[in-house]
Amino acid sequence: MKAVLALVIIYVAMFFLAIQGASQNSIKTASQGGAGQGAHSIDPAKEGDIRSLMELVGARDAMQDFAAHGVDQFRESLLASVPANDRRQQFVNAFTRDYKAKFNADDATAQLVAIYDQHFTQDDIKGLLQFYGSPLGQNLLQKCQRSMARCKRPTAPSAHALRKVS
């Protein structure tokens, strides 16, 4: 159950990071360990385990994939929702181009490390590492990745159809 929860947290966290576009100040605070901001520092051993877990489950790659391809789907939704005028295309292109240019997988990873630190104990992280390192865990990851890929496919055509209607 914790293994599924960890995957769900990864995908939800990536979604929120992408949609909210976390402020540069909070990103700097997370990447600097929150020095002077009252934030607690993460135990280095736990942080290393969290980063190992994220590497094992492909969280960083998934964030980069979202930054590269998920934004394109978001672009289609923007085109469908922004009033049709001569500046619409320029606005949407500039927005997606700027988002891709400013997205930093290392900063997003630092934020996810802080989220994992809040929600999982050291023993939880070690258990998740053990599970995802097992054949069953690897099988789950592969099937979840395939399922997510299948879920993405219908979204792009439907967003494109919406754009044609407006």
PDB file of C-alpha atoms in Angstrom:
ATOM      1  CA  MET A   1       0.000   0.000   0.000  1.00  0.00           C
ATOM      2  CA  LYS A   2       2.837   2.411   0.816  1.00  0.00           C
ATOM      3  CA  ALA A   3       4.394   1.638  -2.546  1.00  0.00           C
ATOM      4  CA  VAL A   4       1.260   2.739  -4.381  1.00  0.00           C
ATOM      5  CA  LEU A   5       1.007   5.798  -2.128  1.00  0.00           C
ATOM      6  CA  ALA A   6       4.585   6.739  -3.001  1.00  0.00           C
ATOM      7  CA  LEU A   7       3.828   6.582  -6.725  1.00  0.00           C
ATOM      8  CA  VAL A   8       0.667   8.605  -6.295  1.00  0.00           C
ATOM      9  CA  ILE A   9       2.576  11.238  -4.320  1.00  0.00           C
ATOM     10  CA  ILE A  10       5.205  11.429  -7.070  1.00  0.00           C
ATOM     11  CA  TYR A  11       2.620  12.013  -9.783  1.00  0.00           C
ATOM     12  CA  VAL A  12       0.534  14.431  -7.709  1.00  0.00           C
ATOM     13  CA  ALA A  13       3.632  16.361  -6.643  1.00  0.00           C
ATOM     14  CA  MET A  14       4.815  16.631 -10.259  1.00  0.00           C
ATOM     15  CA  PHE A  15       1.373  17.857 -11.252  1.00  0.00           C
ATOM     16  CA  PHE A  16       1.313  20.521  -8.550  1.00  0.00           C
ATOM     17  CA  LEU A  17       4.862  21.609  -9.269  1.00  0.00           C
ATOM     18  CA  ALA A  18       4.057  21.977 -12.929  1.00  0.00           C
ATOM     19  CA  ILE A  19       0.705  23.685 -12.502  1.00  0.00           C
ATOM     20  CA  GLN A  20       1.551  25.998  -9.631  1.00  0.00           C
ATOM     21  CA  GLY A  21       4.976  26.849 -10.999  1.00  0.00           C
ATOM     22  CA  ALA A  22       6.420  27.195  -7.520  1.00  0.00           C
ATOM     23  CA  SER A  23       7.941  30.588  -6.859  1.00  0.00           C
ATOM     24  CA  GLN A  24      11.649  31.032  -7.316  1.00  0.00           C
ATOM     25  CA  ASN A  25      11.989  31.978  -3.636  1.00  0.00           C
ATOM     26  CA  SER A  26      10.577  28.695  -2.395  1.00  0.00           C
ATOM     27  CA  ILE A  27      12.738  26.800  -4.851  1.00  0.00           C
ATOM     28  CA  LYS A  28      15.868  28.579  -3.627  1.00  0.00           C
ATOM     29  CA  THR A  29      14.866  27.930  -0.027  1.00  0.00           C
ATOM     30  CA  ALA A  30      14.359  24.223  -0.677  1.00  0.00           C
ATOM     31  CA  SER A  31      17.592  23.844  -2.596  1.00  0.00           C
ATOM     32  CA  GLN A  32      19.567  25.743   0.046  1.00  0.00           C
ATOM     33  CA  GLY A  33      18.108  23.708   2.873  1.00  0.00           C
ATOM     34  CA  GLY A  34      16.042  26.637   4.122  1.00  0.00           C
ATOM     35  CA  ALA A  35      18.938  28.334   5.894  1.00  0.00           C
ATOM     36  CA  GLY A  36      17.661  31.242   7.950  1.00  0.00           C
ATOM     37  CA  GLN A  37      14.047  30.524   7.035  1.00  0.00           C
ATOM     38  CA  GLY A  38      13.142  28.311   9.996  1.00  0.00           C
ATOM     39  CA  ALA A  39      12.939  25.194   7.848  1.00  0.00           C
ATOM     40  CA  HIS A  40      14.352  22.007   9.321  1.00  0.00           C
ATOM     41  CA  SER A  41      17.225  20.311   7.600  1.00  0.00           C
ATOM     42  CA  ILE A  42      16.876  16.783   6.334  1.00  0.00           C
ATOM     43  CA  ASP A  43      19.069  14.056   7.773  1.00  0.00           C
ATOM     44  CA  PRO A  44      21.728  13.445   5.096  1.00  0.00           C
ATOM     45  CA  ALA A  45      21.261   9.660   5.222  1.00  0.00           C
ATOM     46  CA  LYS A  46      17.500  10.017   4.792  1.00  0.00           C
ATOM     47  CA  GLU A  47      17.966  12.535   1.982  1.00  0.00           C
ATOM     48  CA  GLY A  48      20.314  10.122   0.221  1.00  0.00           C
ATOM     49  CA  ASP A  49      17.764   7.329   0.546  1.00  0.00           C
ATOM     50  CA  ILE A  50      14.978   9.578  -0.725  1.00  0.00           C
ATOM     51  CA  ARG A  51      17.070  10.575  -3.745  1.00  0.00           C
ATOM     52  CA  SER A  52      17.900   6.906  -4.369  1.00  0.00           C
ATOM     53  CA  LEU A  53      14.199   6.064  -4.218  1.00  0.00           C
ATOM     54  CA  MET A  54      13.346   8.865  -6.628  1.00  0.00           C
ATOM     55  CA  GLU A  55      16.039   7.630  -9.010  1.00  0.00           C
ATOM     56  CA  LEU A  56      14.789   4.061  -8.700  1.00  0.00           C
ATOM     57  CA  VAL A  57      11.176   4.998  -9.475  1.00  0.00           C
ATOM     58  CA  GLY A  58      12.200   7.431 -12.230  1.00  0.00           C
ATOM     59  CA  ALA A  59      10.748  10.561 -10.596  1.00  0.00           C
ATOM     60  CA  ARG A  60      13.320  12.937 -12.087  1.00  0.00           C
ATOM     61  CA  ASP A  61      12.881  11.490 -15.563  1.00  0.00           C
ATOM     62  CA  ALA A  62       9.111  11.745 -15.183  1.00  0.00           C
ATOM     63  CA  MET A  63       9.426  15.424 -14.209  1.00  0.00           C
ATOM     64  CA  GLN A  64      11.617  16.131 -17.230  1.00  0.00           C
ATOM     65  CA  ASP A  65       9.171  14.239 -19.439  1.00  0.00           C
ATOM     66  CA  PHE A  66       6.306  16.313 -18.085  1.00  0.00           C
ATOM     67  CA  ALA A  67       8.243  19.523 -18.633  1.00  0.00           C
ATOM     68  CA  ALA A  68       8.923  18.486 -22.227  1.00  0.00           C
ATOM     69  CA  HIS A  69       5.641  16.825 -23.222  1.00  0.00           C
ATOM     70  CA  GLY A  70       3.044  17.567 -20.551  1.00  0.00           C
ATOM     71  CA  VAL A  71       3.401  21.257 -21.244  1.00  0.00           C
ATOM     72  CA  ASP A  72       2.513  20.590 -24.863  1.00  0.00           C
ATOM     73  CA  GLN A  73      -0.797  19.108 -23.721  1.00  0.00           C
ATOM     74  CA  PHE A  74      -1.275  22.082 -21.410  1.00  0.00           C
ATOM     75  CA  ARG A  75      -0.530  24.289 -24.437  1.00  0.00           C
ATOM     76  CA  GLU A  76      -3.443  22.734 -26.301  1.00  0.00           C
ATOM     77  CA  SER A  77      -5.744  23.432 -23.347  1.00  0.00           C
ATOM     78  CA  LEU A  78      -4.534  27.020 -23.204  1.00  0.00           C
ATOM     79  CA  LEU A  79      -5.252  27.477 -26.897  1.00  0.00           C
ATOM     80  CA  ALA A  80      -8.763  26.180 -26.298  1.00  0.00           C
ATOM     81  CA  SER A  81      -9.391  28.504 -23.358  1.00  0.00           C
ATOM     82  CA  VAL A  82      -7.758  31.774 -24.456  1.00  0.00           C
ATOM     83  CA  PRO A  83     -10.014  34.006 -26.577  1.00  0.00           C
ATOM     84  CA  ALA A  84      -9.248  33.742 -30.274  1.00  0.00           C
ATOM     85  CA  ASN A  85      -7.427  36.841 -31.412  1.00  0.00           C
ATOM     86  CA  ASP A  86      -4.192  37.733 -33.129  1.00  0.00           C
ATOM     87  CA  ARG A  87      -2.209  37.662 -29.851  1.00  0.00           C
ATOM     88  CA  ARG A  88      -3.449  34.267 -28.630  1.00  0.00           C
ATOM     89  CA  GLN A  89      -0.853  32.199 -30.453  1.00  0.00           C
ATOM     90  CA  GLN A  90       1.950  34.525 -29.362  1.00  0.00           C
ATOM     91  CA  PHE A  91       0.848  34.381 -25.726  1.00  0.00           C
ATOM     92  CA  VAL A  92       0.530  30.596 -25.641  1.00  0.00           C
ATOM     93  CA  ASN A  93       3.845  30.062 -27.457  1.00  0.00           C
ATOM     94  CA  ALA A  94       5.657  32.469 -25.132  1.00  0.00           C
ATOM     95  CA  PHE A  95       4.131  30.860 -22.048  1.00  0.00           C
ATOM     96  CA  THR A  96       5.079  27.298 -22.993  1.00  0.00           C
ATOM     97  CA  ARG A  97       8.538  28.326 -24.226  1.00  0.00           C
ATOM     98  CA  ASP A  98       9.237  30.225 -20.976  1.00  0.00           C
ATOM     99  CA  TYR A  99       7.947  27.367 -18.836  1.00  0.00           C
ATOM    100  CA  LYS A 100      10.198  24.853 -20.580  1.00  0.00           C
ATOM    101  CA  ALA A 101      13.175  27.208 -20.305  1.00  0.00           C
ATOM    102  CA  LYS A 102      12.628  27.932 -16.602  1.00  0.00           C
ATOM    103  CA  PHE A 103      11.763  24.422 -15.447  1.00  0.00           C
ATOM    104  CA  ASN A 104      14.645  22.986 -13.473  1.00  0.00           C
ATOM    105  CA  ALA A 105      14.456  19.289 -12.637  1.00  0.00           C
ATOM    106  CA  ASP A 106      17.041  19.680  -9.855  1.00  0.00           C
ATOM    107  CA  ASP A 107      14.909  22.311  -8.089  1.00  0.00           C
ATOM    108  CA  ALA A 108      11.770  20.222  -8.509  1.00  0.00           C
ATOM    109  CA  THR A 109      13.646  17.202  -7.152  1.00  0.00           C
ATOM    110  CA  ALA A 110      14.725  19.212  -4.096  1.00  0.00           C
ATOM    111  CA  GLN A 111      11.086  20.091  -3.462  1.00  0.00           C
ATOM    112  CA  LEU A 112      10.056  16.457  -3.776  1.00  0.00           C
ATOM    113  CA  VAL A 113      12.788  15.436  -1.327  1.00  0.00           C
ATOM    114  CA  ALA A 114      11.320  17.870   1.214  1.00  0.00           C
ATOM    115  CA  ILE A 115       7.806  16.487   0.582  1.00  0.00           C
ATOM    116  CA  TYR A 116       8.994  12.905   1.042  1.00  0.00           C
ATOM    117  CA  ASP A 117      10.829  13.897   4.208  1.00  0.00           C
ATOM    118  CA  GLN A 118       7.590  15.284   5.651  1.00  0.00           C
ATOM    119  CA  HIS A 119       5.419  12.302   4.760  1.00  0.00           C
ATOM    120  CA  PHE A 120       7.686   9.263   5.117  1.00  0.00           C
ATOM    121  CA  THR A 121       9.864   7.995   7.926  1.00  0.00           C
ATOM    122  CA  GLN A 122      13.355   6.657   7.323  1.00  0.00           C
ATOM    123  CA  ASP A 123      11.965   3.122   7.723  1.00  0.00           C
ATOM    124  CA  ASP A 124       9.228   3.885   5.151  1.00  0.00           C
ATOM    125  CA  ILE A 125      11.830   5.067   2.647  1.00  0.00           C
ATOM    126  CA  LYS A 126      14.001   2.000   3.245  1.00  0.00           C
ATOM    127  CA  GLY A 127      10.960  -0.254   2.794  1.00  0.00           C
ATOM    128  CA  LEU A 128      10.032   1.510  -0.440  1.00  0.00           C
ATOM    129  CA  LEU A 129      13.609   1.158  -1.705  1.00  0.00           C
ATOM    130  CA  GLN A 130      13.481  -2.534  -0.926  1.00  0.00           C
ATOM    131  CA  PHE A 131      10.083  -2.949  -2.590  1.00  0.00           C
ATOM    132  CA  TYR A 132      10.897  -0.991  -5.753  1.00  0.00           C
ATOM    133  CA  GLY A 133      14.232  -2.784  -5.986  1.00  0.00           C
ATOM    134  CA  SER A 134      12.421  -6.130  -6.062  1.00  0.00           C
ATOM    135  CA  PRO A 135      11.082  -7.788  -9.234  1.00  0.00           C
ATOM    136  CA  LEU A 136       7.498  -7.116  -8.066  1.00  0.00           C
ATOM    137  CA  GLY A 137       8.248  -3.419  -7.503  1.00  0.00           C
ATOM    138  CA  GLN A 138       9.918  -3.105 -10.900  1.00  0.00           C
ATOM    139  CA  ASN A 139       6.939  -4.827 -12.505  1.00  0.00           C
ATOM    140  CA  LEU A 140       4.583  -2.364 -10.782  1.00  0.00           C
ATOM    141  CA  LEU A 141       6.644   0.590 -11.998  1.00  0.00           C
ATOM    142  CA  GLN A 142       6.619  -0.640 -15.588  1.00  0.00           C
ATOM    143  CA  LYS A 143       2.866  -1.221 -15.538  1.00  0.00           C
ATOM    144  CA  CYS A 144       2.199   2.159 -13.938  1.00  0.00           C
ATOM    145  CA  GLN A 145       4.358   3.886 -16.553  1.00  0.00           C
ATOM    146  CA  ARG A 146       2.498   2.104 -19.364  1.00  0.00           C
ATOM    147  CA  SER A 147      -0.835   2.978 -17.785  1.00  0.00           C
ATOM    148  CA  MET A 148       0.143   6.644 -17.467  1.00  0.00           C
ATOM    149  CA  ALA A 149       1.264   6.694 -21.092  1.00  0.00           C
ATOM    150  CA  ARG A 150      -2.101   5.268 -22.141  1.00  0.00           C
ATOM    151  CA  CYS A 151      -3.916   7.870 -20.030  1.00  0.00           C
ATOM    152  CA  LYS A 152      -2.015  10.687 -21.762  1.00  0.00           C
ATOM    153  CA  ARG A 153      -2.984   9.626 -25.271  1.00  0.00           C
ATOM    154  CA  PRO A 154      -6.673  10.510 -25.226  1.00  0.00           C
ATOM    155  CA  THR A 155      -6.002  13.914 -23.666  1.00  0.00           C
ATOM    156  CA  ALA A 156      -4.183  15.487 -26.594  1.00  0.00           C
ATOM    157  CA  PRO A 157      -6.809  14.666 -29.257  1.00  0.00           C
ATOM    158  CA  SER A 158      -9.655  15.848 -27.018  1.00  0.00           C
ATOM    159  CA  ALA A 159      -7.857  19.140 -26.319  1.00  0.00           C
ATOM    160  CA  HIS A 160      -7.255  19.518 -30.056  1.00  0.00           C
ATOM    161  CA  ALA A 161     -10.962  18.890 -30.745  1.00  0.00           C
ATOM    162  CA  LEU A 162     -11.917  21.543 -28.190  1.00  0.00           C
ATOM    163  CA  ARG A 163      -9.647  24.029 -29.894  1.00  0.00           C
ATOM    164  CA  LYS A 164     -11.333  23.390 -33.248  1.00  0.00           C
ATOM    165  CA  VAL A 165     -14.770  24.015 -31.739  1.00  0.00           C
ATOM    166  CA  SER A 166     -13.827  27.477 -30.423  1.00  0.00           C
TER     167      SER A 166
END
